[in-house]
Coordinates of C-alpha atoms and ligand atoms in Angstrom, one line a residue:
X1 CA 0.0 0.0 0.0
X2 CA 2.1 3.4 -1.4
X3 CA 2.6 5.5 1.4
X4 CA 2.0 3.3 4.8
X5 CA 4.7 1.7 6.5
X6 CA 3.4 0.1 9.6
X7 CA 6.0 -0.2 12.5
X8 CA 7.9 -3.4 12.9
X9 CA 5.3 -5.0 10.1
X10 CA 2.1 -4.6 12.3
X11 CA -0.4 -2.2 10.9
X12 CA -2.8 -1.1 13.3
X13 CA -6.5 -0.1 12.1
X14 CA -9.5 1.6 13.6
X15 CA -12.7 1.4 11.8
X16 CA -15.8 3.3 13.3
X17 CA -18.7 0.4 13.6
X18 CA -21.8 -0.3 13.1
X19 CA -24.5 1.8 15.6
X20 CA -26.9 -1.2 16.0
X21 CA -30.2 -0.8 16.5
X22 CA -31.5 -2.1 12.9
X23 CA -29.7 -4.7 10.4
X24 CA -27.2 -3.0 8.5
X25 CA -27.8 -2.7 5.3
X26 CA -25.7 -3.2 2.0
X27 CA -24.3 0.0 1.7
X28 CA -23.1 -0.1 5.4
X29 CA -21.4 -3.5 4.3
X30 CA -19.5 -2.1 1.4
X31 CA -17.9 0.1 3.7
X32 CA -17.1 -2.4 6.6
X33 CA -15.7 -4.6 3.4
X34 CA -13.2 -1.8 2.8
X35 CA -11.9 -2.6 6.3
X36 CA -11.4 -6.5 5.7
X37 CA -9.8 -5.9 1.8
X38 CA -6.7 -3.8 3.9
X39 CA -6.3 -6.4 6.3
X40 CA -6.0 -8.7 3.5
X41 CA -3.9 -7.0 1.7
X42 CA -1.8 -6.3 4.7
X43 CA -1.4 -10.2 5.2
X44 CA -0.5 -10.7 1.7
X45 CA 2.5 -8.4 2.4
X46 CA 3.5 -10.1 5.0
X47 CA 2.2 -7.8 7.4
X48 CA 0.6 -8.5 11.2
X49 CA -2.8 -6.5 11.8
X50 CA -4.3 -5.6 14.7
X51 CA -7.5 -4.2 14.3
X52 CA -10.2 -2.6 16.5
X53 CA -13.9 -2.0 15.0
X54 CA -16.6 -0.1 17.8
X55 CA -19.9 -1.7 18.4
X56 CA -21.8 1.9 19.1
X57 CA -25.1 1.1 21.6
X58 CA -25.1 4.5 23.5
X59 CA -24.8 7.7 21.9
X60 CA -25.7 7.8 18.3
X61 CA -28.7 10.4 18.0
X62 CA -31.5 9.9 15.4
X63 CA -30.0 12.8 13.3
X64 CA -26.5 12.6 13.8
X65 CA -25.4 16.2 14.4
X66 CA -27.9 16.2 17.1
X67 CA -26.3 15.8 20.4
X68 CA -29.1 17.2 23.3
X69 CA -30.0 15.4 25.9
X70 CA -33.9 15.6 24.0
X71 CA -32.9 14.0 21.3
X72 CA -33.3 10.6 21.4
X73 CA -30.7 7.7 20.6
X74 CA -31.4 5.4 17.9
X75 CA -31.2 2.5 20.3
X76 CA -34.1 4.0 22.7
X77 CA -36.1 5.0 19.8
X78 CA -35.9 1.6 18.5
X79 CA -36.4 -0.4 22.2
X80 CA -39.4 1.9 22.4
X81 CA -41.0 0.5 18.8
X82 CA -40.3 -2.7 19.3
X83 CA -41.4 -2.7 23.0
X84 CA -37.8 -4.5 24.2
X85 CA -35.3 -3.6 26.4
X86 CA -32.4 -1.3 24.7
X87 CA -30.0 -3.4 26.0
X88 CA -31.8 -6.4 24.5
X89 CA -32.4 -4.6 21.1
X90 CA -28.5 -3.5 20.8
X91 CA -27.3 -7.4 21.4
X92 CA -29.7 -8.6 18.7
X93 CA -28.4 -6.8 16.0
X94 CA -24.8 -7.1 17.2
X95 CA -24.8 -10.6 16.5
X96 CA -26.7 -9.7 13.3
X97 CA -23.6 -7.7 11.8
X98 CA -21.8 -10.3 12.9
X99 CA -23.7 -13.0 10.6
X100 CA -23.6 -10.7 7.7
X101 CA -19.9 -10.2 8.0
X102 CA -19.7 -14.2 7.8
X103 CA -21.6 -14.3 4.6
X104 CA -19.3 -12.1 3.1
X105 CA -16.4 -13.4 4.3
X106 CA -14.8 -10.5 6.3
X107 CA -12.4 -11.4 8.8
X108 CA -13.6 -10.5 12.2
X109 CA -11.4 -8.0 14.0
X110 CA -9.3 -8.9 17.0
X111 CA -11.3 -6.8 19.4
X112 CA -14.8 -5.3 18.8
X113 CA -15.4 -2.9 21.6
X114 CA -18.9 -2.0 22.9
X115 CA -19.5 1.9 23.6
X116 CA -21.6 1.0 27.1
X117 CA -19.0 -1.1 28.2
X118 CA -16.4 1.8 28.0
X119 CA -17.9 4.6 29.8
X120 CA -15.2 4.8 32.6
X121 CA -12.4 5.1 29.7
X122 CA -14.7 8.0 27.8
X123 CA -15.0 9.3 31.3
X124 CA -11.8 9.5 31.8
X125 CA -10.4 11.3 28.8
X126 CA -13.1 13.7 29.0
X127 CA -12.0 14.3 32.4
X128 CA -8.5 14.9 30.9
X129 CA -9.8 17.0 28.2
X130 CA -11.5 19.3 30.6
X131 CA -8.4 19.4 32.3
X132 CA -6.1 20.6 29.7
X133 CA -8.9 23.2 29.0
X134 CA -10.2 21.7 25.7
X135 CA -13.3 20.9 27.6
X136 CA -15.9 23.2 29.2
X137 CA -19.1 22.9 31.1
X138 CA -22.0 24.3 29.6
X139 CA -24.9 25.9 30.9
X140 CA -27.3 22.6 31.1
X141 CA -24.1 20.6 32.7
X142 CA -23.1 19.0 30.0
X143 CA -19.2 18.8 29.2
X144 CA -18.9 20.4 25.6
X145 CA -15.3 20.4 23.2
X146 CA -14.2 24.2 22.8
X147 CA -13.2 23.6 19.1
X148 CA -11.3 27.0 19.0
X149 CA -8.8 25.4 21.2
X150 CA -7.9 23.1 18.7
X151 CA -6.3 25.3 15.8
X152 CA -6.1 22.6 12.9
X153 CA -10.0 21.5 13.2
X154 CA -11.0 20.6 10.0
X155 CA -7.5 19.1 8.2
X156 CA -9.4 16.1 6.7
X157 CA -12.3 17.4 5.4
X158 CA -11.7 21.3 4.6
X159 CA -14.2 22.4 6.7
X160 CA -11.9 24.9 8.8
X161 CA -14.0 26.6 11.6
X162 CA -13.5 30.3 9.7
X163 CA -15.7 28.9 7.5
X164 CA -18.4 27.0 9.2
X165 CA -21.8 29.2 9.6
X166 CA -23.5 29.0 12.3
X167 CA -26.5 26.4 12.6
X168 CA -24.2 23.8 10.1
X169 CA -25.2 21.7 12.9
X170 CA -28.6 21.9 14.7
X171 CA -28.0 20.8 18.8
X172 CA -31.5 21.5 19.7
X173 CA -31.0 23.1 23.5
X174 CA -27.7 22.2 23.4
X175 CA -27.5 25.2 21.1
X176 CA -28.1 27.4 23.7
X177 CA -25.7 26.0 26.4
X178 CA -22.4 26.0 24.4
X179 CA -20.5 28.8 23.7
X180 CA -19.5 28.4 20.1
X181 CA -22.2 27.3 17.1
X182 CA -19.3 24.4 16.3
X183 CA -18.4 22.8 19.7
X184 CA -19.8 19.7 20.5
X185 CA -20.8 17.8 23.4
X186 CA -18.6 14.9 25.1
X187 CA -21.2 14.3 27.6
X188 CA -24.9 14.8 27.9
X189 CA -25.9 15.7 31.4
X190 CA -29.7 13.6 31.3
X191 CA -30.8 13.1 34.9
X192 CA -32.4 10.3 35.8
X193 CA -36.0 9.5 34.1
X194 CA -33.9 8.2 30.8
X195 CA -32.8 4.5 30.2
X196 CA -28.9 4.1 29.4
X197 CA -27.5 6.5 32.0
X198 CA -24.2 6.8 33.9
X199 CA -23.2 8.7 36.5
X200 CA -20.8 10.9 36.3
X201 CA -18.7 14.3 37.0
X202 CA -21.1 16.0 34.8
X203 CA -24.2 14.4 36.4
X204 CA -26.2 11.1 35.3
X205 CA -25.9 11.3 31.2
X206 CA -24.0 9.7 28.5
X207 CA -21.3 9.9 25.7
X208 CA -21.5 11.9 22.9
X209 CA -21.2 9.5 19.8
X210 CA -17.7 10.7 18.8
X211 CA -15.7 10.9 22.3
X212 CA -16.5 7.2 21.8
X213 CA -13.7 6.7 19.2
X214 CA -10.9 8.4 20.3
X215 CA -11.5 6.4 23.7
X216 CA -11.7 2.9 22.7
X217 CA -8.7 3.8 19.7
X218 CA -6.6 5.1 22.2
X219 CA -7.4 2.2 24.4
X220 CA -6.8 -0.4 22.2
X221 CA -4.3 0.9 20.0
X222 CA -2.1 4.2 21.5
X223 CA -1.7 7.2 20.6
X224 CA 0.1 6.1 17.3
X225 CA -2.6 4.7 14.9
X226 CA -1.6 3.8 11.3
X227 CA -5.6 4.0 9.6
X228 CA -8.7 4.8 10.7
X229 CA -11.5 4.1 8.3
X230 CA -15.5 4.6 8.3
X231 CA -18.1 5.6 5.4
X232 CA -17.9 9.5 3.8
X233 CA -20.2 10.8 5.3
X234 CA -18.1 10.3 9.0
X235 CA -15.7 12.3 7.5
X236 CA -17.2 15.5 8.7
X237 CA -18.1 16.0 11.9
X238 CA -17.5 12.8 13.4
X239 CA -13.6 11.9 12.2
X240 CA -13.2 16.0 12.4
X241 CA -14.3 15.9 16.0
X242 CA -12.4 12.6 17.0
X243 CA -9.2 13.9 15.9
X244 CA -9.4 17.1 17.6
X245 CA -10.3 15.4 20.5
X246 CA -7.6 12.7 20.1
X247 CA -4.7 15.0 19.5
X248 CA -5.4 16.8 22.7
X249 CA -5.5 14.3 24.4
X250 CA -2.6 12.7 23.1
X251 CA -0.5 15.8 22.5
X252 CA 0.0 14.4 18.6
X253 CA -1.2 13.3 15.7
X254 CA -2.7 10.2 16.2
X255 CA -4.0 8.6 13.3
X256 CA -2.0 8.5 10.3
X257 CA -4.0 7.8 7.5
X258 CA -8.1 8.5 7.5
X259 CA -9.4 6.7 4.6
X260 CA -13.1 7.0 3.4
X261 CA -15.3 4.6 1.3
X262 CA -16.9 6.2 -1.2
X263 CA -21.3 5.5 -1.1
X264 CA -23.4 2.6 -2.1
X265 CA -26.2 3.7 -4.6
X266 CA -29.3 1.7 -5.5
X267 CA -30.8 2.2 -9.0
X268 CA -29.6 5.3 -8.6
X269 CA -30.2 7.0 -5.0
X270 CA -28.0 6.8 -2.0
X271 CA -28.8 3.9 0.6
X272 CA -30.4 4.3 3.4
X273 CA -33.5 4.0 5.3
X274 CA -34.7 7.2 4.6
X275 CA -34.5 6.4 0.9
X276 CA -36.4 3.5 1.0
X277 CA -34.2 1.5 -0.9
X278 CA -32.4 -0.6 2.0
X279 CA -31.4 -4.3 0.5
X280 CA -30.2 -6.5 3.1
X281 CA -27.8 -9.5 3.2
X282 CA -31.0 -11.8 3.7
X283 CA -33.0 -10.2 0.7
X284 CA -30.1 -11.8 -1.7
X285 CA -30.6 -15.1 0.1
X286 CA -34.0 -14.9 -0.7
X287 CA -33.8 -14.5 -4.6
X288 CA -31.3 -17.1 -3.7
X289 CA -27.8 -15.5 -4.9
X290 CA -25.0 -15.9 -3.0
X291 CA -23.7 -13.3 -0.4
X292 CA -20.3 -13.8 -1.8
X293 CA -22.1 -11.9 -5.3
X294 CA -22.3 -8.9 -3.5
X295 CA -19.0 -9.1 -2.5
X296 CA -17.7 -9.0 -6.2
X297 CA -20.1 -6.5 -7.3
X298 CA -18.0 -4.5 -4.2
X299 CA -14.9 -5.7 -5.9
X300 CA -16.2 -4.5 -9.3
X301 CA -15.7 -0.6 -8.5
X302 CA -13.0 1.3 -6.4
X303 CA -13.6 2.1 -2.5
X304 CA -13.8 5.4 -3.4
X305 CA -15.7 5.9 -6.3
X306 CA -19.7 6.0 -5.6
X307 CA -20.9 2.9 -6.7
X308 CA -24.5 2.4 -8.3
X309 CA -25.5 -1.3 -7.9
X310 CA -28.8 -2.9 -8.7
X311 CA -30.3 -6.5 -9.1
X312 CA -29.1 -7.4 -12.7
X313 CA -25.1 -6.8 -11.8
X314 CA -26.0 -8.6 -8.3
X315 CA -27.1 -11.7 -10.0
X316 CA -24.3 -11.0 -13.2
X317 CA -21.6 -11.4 -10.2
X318 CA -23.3 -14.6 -9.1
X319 CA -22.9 -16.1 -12.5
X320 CA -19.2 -15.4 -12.9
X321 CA -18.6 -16.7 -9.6
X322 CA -20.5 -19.9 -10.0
X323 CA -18.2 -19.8 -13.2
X324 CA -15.1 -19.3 -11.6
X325 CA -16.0 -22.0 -8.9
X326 CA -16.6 -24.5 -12.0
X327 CA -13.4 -23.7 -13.8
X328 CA -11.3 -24.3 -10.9
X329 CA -12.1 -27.3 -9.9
X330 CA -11.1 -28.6 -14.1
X331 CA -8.2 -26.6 -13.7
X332 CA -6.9 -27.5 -10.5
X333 CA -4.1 -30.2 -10.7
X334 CA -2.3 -31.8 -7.7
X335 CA 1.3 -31.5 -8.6
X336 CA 2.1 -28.2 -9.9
X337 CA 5.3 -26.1 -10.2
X338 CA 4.2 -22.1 -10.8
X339 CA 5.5 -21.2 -13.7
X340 CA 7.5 -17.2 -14.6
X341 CA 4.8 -15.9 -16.5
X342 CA 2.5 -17.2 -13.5
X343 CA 4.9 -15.3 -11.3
X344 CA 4.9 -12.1 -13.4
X345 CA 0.9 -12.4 -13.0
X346 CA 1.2 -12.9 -9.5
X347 CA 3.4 -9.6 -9.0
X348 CA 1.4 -7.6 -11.1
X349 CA -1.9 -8.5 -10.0
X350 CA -0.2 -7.5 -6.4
X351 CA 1.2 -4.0 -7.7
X352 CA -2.4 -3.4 -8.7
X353 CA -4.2 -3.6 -5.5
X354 CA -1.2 -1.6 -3.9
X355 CA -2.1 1.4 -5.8
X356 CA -4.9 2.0 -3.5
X357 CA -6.5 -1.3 -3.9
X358 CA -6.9 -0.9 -7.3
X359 CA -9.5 -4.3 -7.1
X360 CA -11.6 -3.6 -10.7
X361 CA -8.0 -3.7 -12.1
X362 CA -7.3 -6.8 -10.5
X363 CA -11.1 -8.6 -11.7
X364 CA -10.5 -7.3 -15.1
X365 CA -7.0 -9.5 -15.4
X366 CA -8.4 -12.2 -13.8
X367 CA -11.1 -12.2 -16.8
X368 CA -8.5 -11.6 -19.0
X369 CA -6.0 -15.0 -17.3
X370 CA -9.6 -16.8 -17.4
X371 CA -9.8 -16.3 -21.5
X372 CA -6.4 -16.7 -22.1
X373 CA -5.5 -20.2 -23.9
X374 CA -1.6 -19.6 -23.7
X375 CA -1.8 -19.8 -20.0
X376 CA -2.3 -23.4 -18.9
X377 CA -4.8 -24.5 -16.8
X378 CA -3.1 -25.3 -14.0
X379 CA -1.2 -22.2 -13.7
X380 CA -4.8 -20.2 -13.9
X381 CA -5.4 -22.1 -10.8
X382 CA -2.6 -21.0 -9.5
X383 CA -2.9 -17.6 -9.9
X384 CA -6.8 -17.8 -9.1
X385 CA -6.5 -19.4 -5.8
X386 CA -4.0 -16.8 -5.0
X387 CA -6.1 -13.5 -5.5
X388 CA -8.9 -15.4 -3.9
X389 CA -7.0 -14.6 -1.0
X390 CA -7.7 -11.1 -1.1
X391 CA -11.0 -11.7 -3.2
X392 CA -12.5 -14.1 -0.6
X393 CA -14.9 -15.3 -3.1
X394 CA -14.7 -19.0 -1.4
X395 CA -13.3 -19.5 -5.6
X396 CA -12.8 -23.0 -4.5
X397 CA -15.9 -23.8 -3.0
X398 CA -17.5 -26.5 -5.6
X399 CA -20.5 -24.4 -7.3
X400 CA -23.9 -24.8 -5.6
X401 CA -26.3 -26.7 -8.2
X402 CA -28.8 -25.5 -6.0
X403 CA -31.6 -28.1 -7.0
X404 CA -34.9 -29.4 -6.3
X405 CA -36.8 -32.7 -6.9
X406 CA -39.0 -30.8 -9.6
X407 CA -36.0 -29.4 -11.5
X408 CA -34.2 -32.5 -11.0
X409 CA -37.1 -34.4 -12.6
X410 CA -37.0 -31.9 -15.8
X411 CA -33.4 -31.6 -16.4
X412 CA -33.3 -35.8 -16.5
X413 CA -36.4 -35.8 -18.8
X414 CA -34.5 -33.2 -20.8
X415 CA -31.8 -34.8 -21.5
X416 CA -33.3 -38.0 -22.4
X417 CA -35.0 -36.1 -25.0
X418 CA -32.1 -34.7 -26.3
X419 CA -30.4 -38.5 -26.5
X420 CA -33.0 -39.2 -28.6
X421 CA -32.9 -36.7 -30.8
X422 CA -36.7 -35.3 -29.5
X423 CA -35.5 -31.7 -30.2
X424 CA -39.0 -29.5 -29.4
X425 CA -39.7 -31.4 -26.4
X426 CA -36.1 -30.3 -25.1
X427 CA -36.5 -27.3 -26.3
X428 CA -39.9 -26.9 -24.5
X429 CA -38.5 -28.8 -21.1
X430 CA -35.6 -25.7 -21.6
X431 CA -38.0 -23.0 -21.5
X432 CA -39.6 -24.7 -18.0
X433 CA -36.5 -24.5 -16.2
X434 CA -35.7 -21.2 -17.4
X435 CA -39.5 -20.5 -15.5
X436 CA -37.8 -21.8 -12.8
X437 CA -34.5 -19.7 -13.0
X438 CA -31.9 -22.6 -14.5
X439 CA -30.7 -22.0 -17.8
X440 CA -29.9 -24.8 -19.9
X441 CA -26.9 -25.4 -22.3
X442 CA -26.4 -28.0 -24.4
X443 CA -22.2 -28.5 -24.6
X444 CA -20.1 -31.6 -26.6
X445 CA -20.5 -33.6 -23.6
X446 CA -23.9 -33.1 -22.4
X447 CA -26.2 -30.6 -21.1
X448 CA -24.8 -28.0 -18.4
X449 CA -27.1 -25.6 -16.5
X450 CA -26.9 -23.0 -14.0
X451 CA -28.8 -21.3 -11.3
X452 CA -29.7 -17.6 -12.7
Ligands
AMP501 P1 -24.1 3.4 11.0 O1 -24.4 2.0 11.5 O2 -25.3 4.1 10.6 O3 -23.3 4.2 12.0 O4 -23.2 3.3 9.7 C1 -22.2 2.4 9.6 C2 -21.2 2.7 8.4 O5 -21.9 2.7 7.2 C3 -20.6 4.1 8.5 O6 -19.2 4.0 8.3 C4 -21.3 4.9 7.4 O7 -20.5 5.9 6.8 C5 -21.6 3.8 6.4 N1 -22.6 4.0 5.4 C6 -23.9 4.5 5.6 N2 -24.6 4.6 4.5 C7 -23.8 4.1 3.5 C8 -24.0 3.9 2.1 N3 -25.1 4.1 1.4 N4 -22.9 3.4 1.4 C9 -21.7 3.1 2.0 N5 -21.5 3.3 3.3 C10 -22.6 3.7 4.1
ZN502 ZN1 -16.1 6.6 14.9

C-alpha cells in the first residue's frame, strides 16, 4: 500500500462500527468490506494486523449532528418501537452484523469494543480534556469540546472553523448551552428519568457518539494509529471531532491515515432507510444469490468511487462466480510447479491492488488470465486461488447446483429427450426451467445448467 509503512510489520487499524439498533444494510457492508480488503492485503505483504472496530449502543442520536440530551438515541427509539429492552435490542443486531460479516467473508477484527461497556475510559479522557482546558461545562451541565482550542479543526475534510456558519449543525438546546455554534458535546448531562445512563462528574448522562472513538482507539491501539477508516459521510463532523479530540489528548497526531469509502447507490439514490431502498444481506438469500455476489459487485468498482448497484449486476456477479468456482475445480491439478509468466501475473496483480486497492483492475485481469489459452490451466489455478486470498470469493468452493426434486425431474427428462434426438420437447423442457430460473446449455458432452 504506497505511502503506509506500519512499525515493525504490524499495521494497526480503527474502523468506526456499526450503531446497531437495525440490520445493517448493504451500503453499510460495502464500507465495513473496505476494512477487511486492507487487512487482507496487509497479510498478503506479510504484514501482522491488529484491528479494533466499535460496536456503538449508546450515543448515536437519530440525526447525527444532534447531540441534546432531548434527542433521542437510535437504540431508545428503536427499544421503544419494538417494546424491548435497549439493551436487548443492541445485542440482537450485534450478533446480526456479525452474521452478515460471515456471509461475506470478512475477517472478524481482533477486538470489537462496545460503547456501554467503556464509559469509565470515555469518562476519563473527557476528564483529561477538561483538564487541559479543551473541555468546558455548559450551561445545562453538560461537558462540551471548545473547538477553537484546537487550531487545525478541520484538516481532513476542509471544513476549517472560519468557515463553518452558524447552525451547520442543529443541537437542539444544546444550542443554547455552548459557547461556540461548532463545539460539541462529550457528555450529555440527562438526569435520571432516561434509560442508558451513567453517572458521572457532569451528572447522570451519556457519551457523545464521537468521544466514543478516540476512547476505545486510544485504548486499544495508542496514541500512534496507522488507519482509521469509516463511510464518507463520517468524515465531517465525526472523524473531524475525534481527531481534535484525540490529538489533545494525546498531545500528537494520532492517526495517520483517514481513509473514506466512497457511497453505495441503489438504481440510482443513495442507501439508506430514509431512501427507502435498504437491500439487506437476507433479501439476496432470498432470490437465492449468494452473499459472496455482493462481494464481487463491491470488488467490481473502487472504494472510493460512488458505486450504483442494482439487481441485474447482483445476479451478473453470481454467475461469474458460480463460473469461476466451475473452472477451478477442471483446472486445478495436484502437482504443480508455478511457472515465470505465473509469477509475473502474480506480481502484477499484487502492484495493482497496492495502488490503492486498485480491485476492478485486479477482476478485469483475472477475466483476461480466465480467456487466455496460452496460460495453462493449471497455472490459472494458481494464480486464481492466490487473488482469492484477497478476493474471498470462497473460488474454491465447488459451485452450488442448487436443485430441487422438480428441476431435477426436468433436467433428467430433458436430456433423455435430447439423447433421442426429441428436439422440441427439449426445447420446451428448456424453457420450464428457465421459468424456474436454471438456464440450460447444451455443450459436446452433455447438457450443463446454472442457477440464474
Ligand atoms: P451506521 O451503522 O449508521 O453508524 O453506519 C455504519 C457505516 O456505514 C458508516 O461508516 C457509514 O459511513 C456507512 N454508510 C452509511 N450509508 C452508506 C452507504 N449508502 N454506502 C456506504 N456506506 C454507508
Ligand atoms: Zn467513529
Amino acid at each position: 500500500m504506497v505511502g503506509i509503512e506500519p512499525l515493525h510489520n504490524l499495521l494497526t487499524i480503527y474502523a468506526c462500527g456499526p450503531t446497531v439498533y437495525r440490520y445493517a444494510h448493504v451500503g453499510n457492508l460495502r464500507t465495513f468490506l473496505l476494512l477487511d480488503l486492507i487487512t487482507r492485503l496487509a497479510h498478503l505483504n506479510g504484514w501482522k494486523t491488529r484491528v479494533i472496530q466499535n460496536i456503538t449502543d449508546v450515543g448515536h442520536l437519530i440525526d447525527d449532528s444532534q447531540v441534546d440530551a432531548q434527542g433521542e438515541d437510535k437504540i431508545l427509539e428503536q427499544a421503544k418501537l419494538e417494546g424491548k429492552d435497549p439493551f436487548a435490542i443492541a445485542r440482537y443486531y450485534e450478533a446480526a452484523f456479525h452474521r452478515d460479516l460471515a456471509a461475506l467473508n470478512v475477517q472478524p477484527a481482533d477486538v470489537y469494543p462496545r460503547a456501554s461497556e467503556s464509559i469509565d475510559l470515555i469518562i476519563d479522557i473527557c476528564k483529561r480534556l477538561q483538564d487541559q482546558g479543551h473541555a468546558y461545562v455548559g450551561s445545562d451541565g453538560s461537558l462540551f469540546f471548545d473547538a477553537n482550542s484546537f487550531p487545525t479543526y478541520g484538516a481532513i475534510s476542509g471544513n476549517s472553523l472560519g468557515h463553518l456558519r452558524p447552525g451547520h449543525r442543529f443541537e437542539g438546546k444544546s444550542d443554547e448551552a455552548k459557547r461556540f455554534h461548532a463545539d460539541w458535546a462529550l457528555w450529555k448531562n440527562a438526569g435520571t428519568d432516561r434509560a442508558m445512563t451513567w453517572p458521572s462528574p457532569w451528572g447522570n448522562g451519556f457519551p457523545g457518539w464521537h468521544i466514543e472513538c478516540s476512547a476505545m482507539s486510544l485504548e486499544h491501539l495508542g496514541d500512534s494509529i496507522d488507519i482509521h477508516l469509516g463511510g464518507i459521510d463520517l468524515r465531517f463532523p465525526h472523524h473531524e471531532d475525534e481527531r481534535a479530540q484525540s490529538n489533545s489528548a494525546a498531545g500528537r497526531e494520532v492517526v495517520k491515515h483517514w481513509i473514506h469509502g466512497e457511497h453505495l447507490l441503489f438504481e440510482g439514490r443513495k442507501m439508506s432507510k430514509s431512501s427507502g431502498n435498504v437491500v439487506l444481506v437476507s433479501d439476496l438469500i432470498e432470490r437465492g444469490l449468494d452473499p459472496l455476489a455482493l462481494r464481487l459487485s463491491f470488488l467490481e468498482s473502487r472504494y472510493r468511487t460512488q458505486l450504483d448497484l442494482s439487481w441485474a449486476a447482483i445476479s451478473a456477479a453470481h454467475k461469474t462466480i458460480t463460473r469461476w468456482r466451475s473452472h477451478l475445480a477442471e483446472w486445478r491439478s495436484i502437482e504443480t510447479t508455478i511457472s515465470e509468466a505465473t509469477q509475473a501475473w502474480l506480481t502484477h496483480g499484487l502492484e495493482l491492488l497496492q495502488e490503492d486497492l486498485n480491485s476492478p483492475a485486479l477482476i478485469q485481469l483475472l477475466r483476461r488470465i480466465e480467456k487466455d489459452e496460452t496460460t495453462p490451466p493449471d497455472q490459472r489455478a494458481i494464480i486464481f486461488d492466490f487473488f482469492d486470498h484477497f478476493l474471498g470469493l470462497d473460488l474454491g468452493r465447488l459451485p452450488e447446483h442448487e436443485s430441487s426434486a422438480e428441476i431435477d425431474a426436468l433436467l433428467a427428462e430433458r436430456e433423455s429427450a435430447r439423447r433421442n434426438g426429441q428436439w422440441k420437447i427439449a426445447d420446451e423442457l428448456r424453457n420450464a426451467l428457465a421459468e424456474l430460473g436454471i438456464e440450460v446449455r447444451d455443450t459436446a458432452t452433455g447438457q450443463v445448467w446454472e442457477k440464474r
